[in-house]
């Protein structure tokens, strides 16, 4: 329930990495929650997109990386299209995915072996390609 | 022709000298037609002012330029001083000098300033003294906009003994306040507070109402403005009309009413309210059956004094005044432009002013809260704040300042009328800075059980009987879906339409949104860049009635001070 | 009229029913779809990381080739359309990245090919009125909900496709082919996209919400432009029915199939057997087969 707020933590290396990959300014966020309010998959997220942005800014790397929010994000851009501050939240979600996927040890979210044959039969290429682009390195 | 006096202020802008004084004086002296004058400390100091006065008097100059690095701050002071020292305003000028960022050295900067001053000298030498020098200073004032701001200023000035012309483009005065039900933070009835004021204005011996009229053109200068006004054709002879209201009663048209914000019908011949001042109707040509279809003339038949006149045309009047106060107020950001909230197509999603009409005893439902779609009493009632405000990406970046308070008022009045209903307010922050405002909010929360949900609403849409609201409560971090019966949007306050054109006619400035720009925000809040033209109320920026009235009073006192000097 | 046509991977296999009907209809309507030579996959996702230049190479190459072959580029699939159009815009506006991309693909492309979706051709070049005149099989009374999804519309400033909150081109198209368009609030929502492989239960809920909204508003069928949307709201109905046994099901039909139907193409050409929920019983009921 308690977090450290200090020069060391706030807007730390992790936050800056997210900003760099996404090209977004985390300080600009209003914390108005519009992104979460319109997100079609927020029902399945453990943190709302707005919370993830806040956690990033506060430098709470561990908490962010263990949440499922950015894995659930479908890059639908609903949040991006309505953010009053013009933040591209979908890019922030992508940046967090990449923070994990670009680590030296392979931390892929999705393995082909996990998918059933029956499913692979059914699913169109487009879903597989975009899925693996988002969930593996 | 005598020489032109050039008073150089040596002051530095944020520690950076703007020019080399010696070089500049030398440069100016090379012209035979100039008398330069430089004084330390800067001329805006008391000593400086006295020195200029002495200089001008001694050298018997009739044309002068004063340079200044902050003309928006000191311009009005200098201009006034120059006039007091006997210079014709049309032959003297305050010249703003700014550092040219792209140029580096002081030498180039000095050269630039010299060119600037020389141009101005040539221009001033060409000028013919304006006639106003001989013409007496007119101590009459025109107030444009008859909302609570304009009314306040008019009464002040009238009481001070000056003649006031109050111009409004609507048929009667009162402005937006006429549409309101009760007002925060005291919850007293808007009509009951406003009507005594409008009546006082209407009956004041010093105030002349020119309503249903717009400014056509403005010329001249302080003390002697000539204003041309277009009186729009009312198609009713107001001299004959007794205000009996029979025409409105019998008019068969049921049309969209701007005043009722679309939630109640109006008539083609109308006054804004039964207590309208002046209480004279006008015909809306676009909606009248006779004008649009060539048949009807019912009003003509029923009018007992024969006041209806379908042949009436716009007329023009010219008035001479010494000062002008602009108090043209505000509009609301049109909900028809807000896509995520249904482009105004969801009937049970209305704006704040429409809700005021629903709450008003004089409104279309006689004060009962009934939703527009089917007249049912809404039980799940959602209010959304900061709609199109605080949204630099898509709408207005600024805070509209009054909506936190009026939304709290809306929710409270709703609870007073629908006891078993629940009011939810989506908000980003609560801004309640006025006296008694925070207490007003807290009372609503504690005693009336209003539920504040912190977060914006991303989208809403109609779903059969309901309006589905997709919001969030950032305090729990959760997405919130509400199946609401009705939604009220606290849309942004924006300048009233046509403000830019009016500002142009008056040679005053607007900001990027169209709000009138004051001479200087902190110290000259009701002055404009043009001497003798003042601004007040929501025309300058969003505010509530208390602030608006304070500004109306301030503008009136400025005019009185101006007039007292002549 | 001739357009360079980029089918994309899925249209060659799983979404043949989108592709073939589209090609056949073009012939009937008098415009030619000339398949781009030597095309590759567009990447199926526009890269959102600022530093990911690599992923821009495939769509850039497609565009550069279209430039060489000298024409307007068109697609049927919304995802391809999105990736290619966004890449095109980026190349046009971002000099630094343009140079990097060009060095990488060893071509010189400036971002000046026009990219159009098939629907835009129908609206702009064919005209919905002419379309109506070409209708051979009257679909009157067929209530169809147009599902736009995300990729045609967003990001709005880059796609410049239609109004971001209340688009209408799809409805206009449906009216053009004499269907009755059904407006429904979820038409601009997300089908779950690639979550059908990442988190299928999540995508299934997205699809369920969309289909419920369409049904509630009286739709008899839903139409799409995108194989990914199609999969999620058509094929995933199997999972939906497992979870919600009272879900009635609703046929999902590619817009080109509806177009072909209206233009009187033989039913075999429309490949309805590829649709997961068979639309033919509905067609029969409506007297269209
Ligand atoms: C929904 C809502 C509820 C509110 N509730 C409260 C409340 O409870 N308490 C409170 O303190 N404040 C409240 N306010 C704020 C209050 O309405 C304003 O502060 C006040 O009305 C501003 O007065 P005004 O005279 O500056 O402008 P207005 O009332 O807008 O008056 C401007 C006048 O100028 C006229 N005009 C405009 N342009 C021209 C032109 N070009 N030529 C001639 N005439 C022109 C207009 O016709 C109008 O009569 C509320 C605001 C809203 C939107
Ligand atoms: S919508 Fe934008 S400003 Fe609001 S919380 Fe989300 S990212 Fe922040
Ligand atoms: S882009 Fe991701 S975070 Fe944003 S609304 Fe879509 S799914 Fe939610
Ligand atoms: S003439 Fe016009 S204003 Fe008069 S009663 Fe008929 S509709 Fe009303
Ligand atoms: S006054 Fe309140 S509701 Fe209005 S814009 Fe400002 S913060 Fe938002």
Coordinates of N, CA, C and O in Angstrom, one line a residue, chain B residues 72 76 79 324 326 506-509 516-520 524-535:
Chain B
X72 N 1.6 47.5 -23.6 CA 0.3 47.0 -23.1 C 0.1 47.4 -21.7 O -1.0 47.5 -21.2
X76 N -1.7 53.0 -21.9 CA -2.9 53.8 -21.5 C -2.5 55.0 -20.6 O -3.0 56.1 -20.7
X79 N -0.8 57.6 -22.7 CA -1.7 58.3 -23.6 C -2.5 59.3 -22.9 O -2.8 60.4 -23.3
X324 N -17.1 53.4 -24.6 CA -17.9 52.2 -25.0 C -17.5 51.0 -24.1 O -16.3 50.8 -23.8
X326 N -17.9 46.9 -23.8 CA -18.3 45.7 -24.5 C -18.6 44.6 -23.5 O -17.7 44.2 -22.7
X506 N -14.3 47.7 -33.5 CA -13.8 48.5 -32.4 C -12.3 48.7 -32.3 O -11.8 49.3 -31.4
X507 N -11.6 48.0 -33.2 CA -10.1 47.9 -33.2 C -9.6 47.4 -31.9 O -8.5 47.7 -31.5
X508 N -10.3 46.5 -31.3 CA -9.8 45.9 -30.1 C -9.5 44.4 -30.4 O -9.9 43.9 -31.4
X509 N -8.7 43.8 -29.5 CA -8.2 42.5 -29.8 C -8.9 41.3 -29.2 O -9.6 41.5 -28.2
X516 N -12.3 38.6 -25.7 CA -11.7 39.9 -25.8 C -10.5 40.0 -24.9 O -10.5 39.5 -23.8
X517 N -9.4 40.6 -25.4 CA -8.2 40.7 -24.7 C -8.1 42.0 -23.9 O -8.3 43.1 -24.5
X518 N -7.9 41.9 -22.7 CA -7.7 43.1 -21.8 C -6.4 43.7 -22.1 O -5.4 43.1 -22.5
X519 N -6.2 45.1 -21.7 CA -4.9 45.8 -21.9 C -3.8 45.0 -21.2 O -2.7 44.9 -21.7
X520 N -4.1 44.6 -20.0 CA -3.1 43.9 -19.3 C -3.8 43.1 -18.2 O -4.7 43.7 -17.5
X524 N -4.7 46.0 -15.7 CA -5.7 46.7 -16.5 C -6.8 45.7 -17.0 O -6.9 45.5 -18.2
X525 N -7.5 45.1 -16.1 CA -8.3 44.0 -16.5 C -9.6 44.4 -17.3 O -10.1 43.5 -18.0
X526 N -10.0 45.6 -17.2 CA -11.2 46.0 -18.0 C -10.9 47.0 -19.1 O -11.8 47.4 -19.8
X527 N -9.6 47.4 -19.2 CA -9.3 48.3 -20.3 C -8.9 47.4 -21.5 O -8.6 46.3 -21.4
X528 N -9.0 48.1 -22.7 CA -8.6 47.4 -23.9 C -7.4 48.2 -24.5 O -7.0 49.2 -23.9
X529 N -6.9 47.8 -25.6 CA -5.8 48.6 -26.2 C -6.3 49.9 -26.8 O -5.5 50.7 -27.2
X530 N -7.6 50.1 -26.8 CA -8.1 51.4 -27.4 C -8.7 52.2 -26.2 O -9.5 51.8 -25.5
X531 N -8.2 53.4 -26.1 CA -8.6 54.3 -25.0 C -10.1 54.6 -25.1 O -10.6 54.9 -26.2
X532 N -10.8 54.5 -24.1 CA -12.2 54.7 -24.1 C -13.1 53.5 -24.4 O -14.3 53.6 -24.4
X533 N -12.5 52.4 -24.7 CA -13.2 51.2 -25.0 C -12.9 50.2 -23.8 O -11.7 49.9 -23.6
X534 N -13.9 49.7 -23.1 CA -13.7 48.8 -22.0 C -14.4 47.5 -22.2 O -15.3 47.4 -23.0
X535 N -14.0 46.5 -21.5 CA -14.7 45.2 -21.6 C -15.1 44.7 -20.2 O -14.5 45.1 -19.2

